[in-house]
XYZ file of C-alpha atoms in Angstrom:
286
model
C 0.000 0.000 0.000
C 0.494 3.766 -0.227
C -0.371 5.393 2.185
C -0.560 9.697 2.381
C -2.263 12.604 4.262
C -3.641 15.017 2.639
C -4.882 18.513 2.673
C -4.080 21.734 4.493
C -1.248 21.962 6.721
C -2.457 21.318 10.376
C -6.325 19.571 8.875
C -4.824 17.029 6.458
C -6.775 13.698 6.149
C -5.743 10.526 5.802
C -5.482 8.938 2.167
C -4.573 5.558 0.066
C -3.313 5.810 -3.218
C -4.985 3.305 -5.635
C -3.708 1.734 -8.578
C -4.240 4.708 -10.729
C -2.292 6.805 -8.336
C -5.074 8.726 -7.335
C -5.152 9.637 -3.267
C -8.530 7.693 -1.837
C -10.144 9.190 1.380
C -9.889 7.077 4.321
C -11.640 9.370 7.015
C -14.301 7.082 7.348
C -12.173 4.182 8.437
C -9.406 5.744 10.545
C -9.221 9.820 11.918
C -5.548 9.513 10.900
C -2.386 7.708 10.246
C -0.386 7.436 13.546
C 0.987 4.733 15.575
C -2.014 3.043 16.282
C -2.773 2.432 11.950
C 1.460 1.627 11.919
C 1.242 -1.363 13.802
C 0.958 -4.507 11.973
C -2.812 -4.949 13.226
C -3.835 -1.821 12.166
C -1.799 -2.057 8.272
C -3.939 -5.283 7.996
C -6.949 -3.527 8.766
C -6.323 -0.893 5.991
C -4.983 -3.274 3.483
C -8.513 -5.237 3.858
C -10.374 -2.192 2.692
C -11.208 -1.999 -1.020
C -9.870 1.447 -2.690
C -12.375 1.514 -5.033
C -15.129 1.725 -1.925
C -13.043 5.251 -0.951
C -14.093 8.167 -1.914
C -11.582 10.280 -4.237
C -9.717 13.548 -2.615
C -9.778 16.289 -4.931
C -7.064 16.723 -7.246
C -4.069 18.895 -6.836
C -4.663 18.440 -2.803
C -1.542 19.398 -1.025
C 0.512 16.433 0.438
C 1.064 16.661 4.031
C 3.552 13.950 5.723
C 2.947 10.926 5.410
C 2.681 10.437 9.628
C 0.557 12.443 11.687
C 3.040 11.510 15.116
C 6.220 11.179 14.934
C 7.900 11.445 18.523
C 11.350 10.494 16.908
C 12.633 11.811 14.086
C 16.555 9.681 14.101
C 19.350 10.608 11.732
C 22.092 8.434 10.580
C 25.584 9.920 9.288
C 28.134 9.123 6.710
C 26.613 5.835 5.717
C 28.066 6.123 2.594
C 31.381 5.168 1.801
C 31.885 8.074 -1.000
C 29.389 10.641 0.798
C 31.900 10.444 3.533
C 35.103 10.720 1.610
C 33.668 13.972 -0.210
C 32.935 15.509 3.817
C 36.931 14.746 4.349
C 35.591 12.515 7.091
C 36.293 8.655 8.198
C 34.519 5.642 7.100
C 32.661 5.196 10.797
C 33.340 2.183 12.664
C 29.945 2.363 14.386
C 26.556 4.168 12.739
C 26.833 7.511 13.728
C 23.482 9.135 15.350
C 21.938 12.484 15.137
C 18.239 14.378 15.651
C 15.872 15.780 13.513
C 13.468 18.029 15.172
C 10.401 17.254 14.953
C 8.967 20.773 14.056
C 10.966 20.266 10.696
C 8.729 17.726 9.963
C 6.512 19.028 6.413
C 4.760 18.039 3.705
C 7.394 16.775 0.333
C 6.206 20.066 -1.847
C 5.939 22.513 1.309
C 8.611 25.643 0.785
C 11.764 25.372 1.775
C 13.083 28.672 4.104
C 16.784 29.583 4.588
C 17.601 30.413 8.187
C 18.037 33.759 9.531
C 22.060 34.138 8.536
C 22.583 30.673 7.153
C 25.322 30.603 4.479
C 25.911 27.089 4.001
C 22.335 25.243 3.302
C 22.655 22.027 1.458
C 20.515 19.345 0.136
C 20.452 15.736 1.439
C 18.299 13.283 -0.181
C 17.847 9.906 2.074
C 15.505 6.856 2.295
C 12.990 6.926 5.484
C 12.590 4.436 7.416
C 8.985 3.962 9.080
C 8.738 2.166 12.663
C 5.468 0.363 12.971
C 6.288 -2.177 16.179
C 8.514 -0.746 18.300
C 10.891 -1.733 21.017
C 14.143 -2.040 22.104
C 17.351 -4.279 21.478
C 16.123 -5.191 18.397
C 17.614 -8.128 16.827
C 18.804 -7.324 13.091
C 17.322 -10.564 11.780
C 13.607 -9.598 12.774
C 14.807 -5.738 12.397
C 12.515 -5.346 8.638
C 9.766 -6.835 10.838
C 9.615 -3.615 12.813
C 9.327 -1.388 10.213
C 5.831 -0.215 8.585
C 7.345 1.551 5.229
C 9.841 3.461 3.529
C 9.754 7.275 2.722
C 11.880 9.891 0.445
C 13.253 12.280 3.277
C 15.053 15.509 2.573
C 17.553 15.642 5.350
C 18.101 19.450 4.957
C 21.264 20.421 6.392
C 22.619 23.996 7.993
C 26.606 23.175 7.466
C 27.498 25.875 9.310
C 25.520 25.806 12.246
C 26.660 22.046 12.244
C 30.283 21.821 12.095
C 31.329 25.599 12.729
C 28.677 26.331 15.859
C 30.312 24.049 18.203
C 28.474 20.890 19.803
C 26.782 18.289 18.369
C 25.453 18.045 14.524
C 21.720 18.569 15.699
C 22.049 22.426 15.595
C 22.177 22.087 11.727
C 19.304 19.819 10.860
C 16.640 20.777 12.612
C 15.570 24.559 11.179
C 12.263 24.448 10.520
C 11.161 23.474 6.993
C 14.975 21.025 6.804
C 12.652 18.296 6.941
C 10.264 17.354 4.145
C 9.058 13.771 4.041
C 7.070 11.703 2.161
C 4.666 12.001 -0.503
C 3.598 8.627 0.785
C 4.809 5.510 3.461
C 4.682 2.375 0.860
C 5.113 -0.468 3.180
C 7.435 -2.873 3.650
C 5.930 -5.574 1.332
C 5.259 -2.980 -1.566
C 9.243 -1.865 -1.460
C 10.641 -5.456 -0.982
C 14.347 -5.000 -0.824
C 15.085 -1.547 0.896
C 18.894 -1.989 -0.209
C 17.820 -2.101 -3.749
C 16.062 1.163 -4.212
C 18.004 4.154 -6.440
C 17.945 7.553 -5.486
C 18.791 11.087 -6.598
C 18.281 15.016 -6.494
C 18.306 18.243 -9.005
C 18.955 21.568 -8.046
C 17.770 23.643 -11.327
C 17.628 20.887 -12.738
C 21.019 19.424 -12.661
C 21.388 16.272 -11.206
C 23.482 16.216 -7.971
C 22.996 13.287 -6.136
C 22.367 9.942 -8.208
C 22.960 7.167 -6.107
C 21.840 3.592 -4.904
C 21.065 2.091 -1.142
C 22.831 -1.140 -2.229
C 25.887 0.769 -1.690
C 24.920 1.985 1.774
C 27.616 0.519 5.178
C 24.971 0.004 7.261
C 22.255 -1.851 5.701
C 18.260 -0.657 7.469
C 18.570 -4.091 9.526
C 21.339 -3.376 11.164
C 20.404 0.142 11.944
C 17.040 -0.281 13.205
C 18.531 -2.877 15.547
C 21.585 -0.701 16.494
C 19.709 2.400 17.066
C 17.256 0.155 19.099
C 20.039 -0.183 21.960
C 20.123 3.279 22.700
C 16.712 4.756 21.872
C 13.121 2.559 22.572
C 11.765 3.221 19.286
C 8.515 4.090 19.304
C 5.669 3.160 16.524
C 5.551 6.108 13.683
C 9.133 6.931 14.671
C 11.143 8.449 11.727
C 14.590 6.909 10.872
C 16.695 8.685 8.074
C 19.283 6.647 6.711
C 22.033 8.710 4.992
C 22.647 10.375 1.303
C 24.799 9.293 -1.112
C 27.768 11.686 -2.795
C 26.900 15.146 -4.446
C 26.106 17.220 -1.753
C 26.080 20.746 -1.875
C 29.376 20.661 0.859
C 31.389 18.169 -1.637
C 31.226 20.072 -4.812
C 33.957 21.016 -6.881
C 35.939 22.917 -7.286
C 34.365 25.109 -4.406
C 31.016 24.057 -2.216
C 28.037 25.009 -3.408
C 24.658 26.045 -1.421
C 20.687 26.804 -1.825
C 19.582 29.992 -2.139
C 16.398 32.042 -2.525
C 14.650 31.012 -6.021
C 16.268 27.735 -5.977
C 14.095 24.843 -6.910
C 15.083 21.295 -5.481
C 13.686 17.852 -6.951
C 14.361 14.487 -5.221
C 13.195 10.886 -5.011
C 13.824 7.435 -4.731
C 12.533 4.617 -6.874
C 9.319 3.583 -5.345
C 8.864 5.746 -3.209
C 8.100 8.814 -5.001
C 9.007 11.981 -5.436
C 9.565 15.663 -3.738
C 9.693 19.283 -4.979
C 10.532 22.333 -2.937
C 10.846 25.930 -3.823
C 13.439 27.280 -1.659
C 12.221 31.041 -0.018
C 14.681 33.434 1.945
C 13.496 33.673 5.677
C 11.436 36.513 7.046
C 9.031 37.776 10.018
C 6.504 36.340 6.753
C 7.380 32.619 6.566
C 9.089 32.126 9.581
């Protein structure tokens, strides 16, 4: 299944896309998708119903995220091999683990705002991971178990605020907007193989990022697991897995960054695809 929320930001409704890729209403099953619908029980439920018995949502609707709570929203660093040799930085030993905020949490076509003062703004395009059962110590073998579906996620990143502002990374990812996900969850049995799914991003339209998760170094087993022995994950839980090379930071000859009037395009096969207008800050859009 694909599953969406749709409509106004704050008042979005929950949605199914059916075979013609049109969004289906689903208020009058569920009020939303949270953790409850996430859980194996309740993606049974919803996979029983028949699209064509769903109303249709009107087109053009807005696509809000594809969760309505997420209490977690976990990042994963330099899980590519070539993503971290163009950041200067060491192959990790160990998954390396960072926040999202929360509040940066939007809809995949929402506008994109540059910080007050940022400089250094880059794009990130990852695969989403989707906890449905949650839990802790995790074993890696039943690790896919746990998860309800995959998701584009455009880990927006401050570079400034995160290397240059002292502390840990989180200062950088978390500005509001640095956090558009979805257009849909497509669950586990719709994506099959997570480590088989390509990915990429345009910035005015030229291709940046073109990449694969085959060639991730820690595969979404053995992360769900490993983050598991630190953090209880939690059902509708968030996990962003890393980008591949071309990153605004990595460019050559000299680093490039978003600006006002930039337009950003990303996705990942199956999953779907984002747009984003990128908008200087102000009191406005704040």
């Amino acid at each position: 299944m694909k599953l969406c929320r749709f409509g106004p930001a704050g008042s979005e409704r929950p949605g199914l896309i059916d075979a013609d890729g049109r969004i289906r209403d689903l208020s009058a099953h569920i009020s939303d998708i949270g953790p409850d619908q996430l859980q194996p029980e309740g993606l049974a439920a919803l996979a029983a119903i028949d699209p064509a018995s769903l109303p249709l949502a009107p087109e053009g609707v807005r696509y809000g995220p594809p969760v309505a709570v997420t209490r977690q929203f976990i990042a994963i660093g330099l899980n590519y091999a070539d993503h971290a040799a163009e950041s200067n930085l060491p192959i990790p030993e160990e998954p390396v683990i960072f926040t999202k905020a929360v509040s940066c949490i939007q809809g995949p076509h929402d506008i994109v705002v540059i910080p007050r003062g940022s400089v250094k703004s880059d794009w990130e395009v990852e695969l989403g991971v989707i906890i449905g059962k949650g839990g802790s110590y995790i074993d890696e073998a039943s690790a896919l178990d746990h998860v309800a579906g995959y998701c584009v996620v455009h880990d927006l990143s401050e570079r400034d605020y995160q290397i240059n502002r002292g502390g840990t990374w989180d200062k950088g990812k978390g500005c509001p907007t640095y956090g558009p996900v979805g257009p849909w969850l497509v669950t586990s049995d719709e994506v099959g193989d997570p480590q088989n799914l390509r990915l990429w991003l345009d910035v005015n339209g030229e291709r940046k990022q073109d990449g694969t998760t085959a060639t991730m170094i820690f595969p979404v087993s053995k992360l769900v697991s490993y983050v598991s022995e630190f953090i209880k994950l939690l059902p509708g839980d968030i996990i962003t897995t890393g980008t591949p090379p071309g990153v605004g930071m990595g460019q050559k000859p000299e680093p490039v960054y978003l600006k006002a009037g930039d337009k950003v395009a990303l996705g990942i096969e199956k999953l779907g695809e984002q747009a984003q207008q990128v908008v200087a800050w102000s009191e406005n859009v704040a």
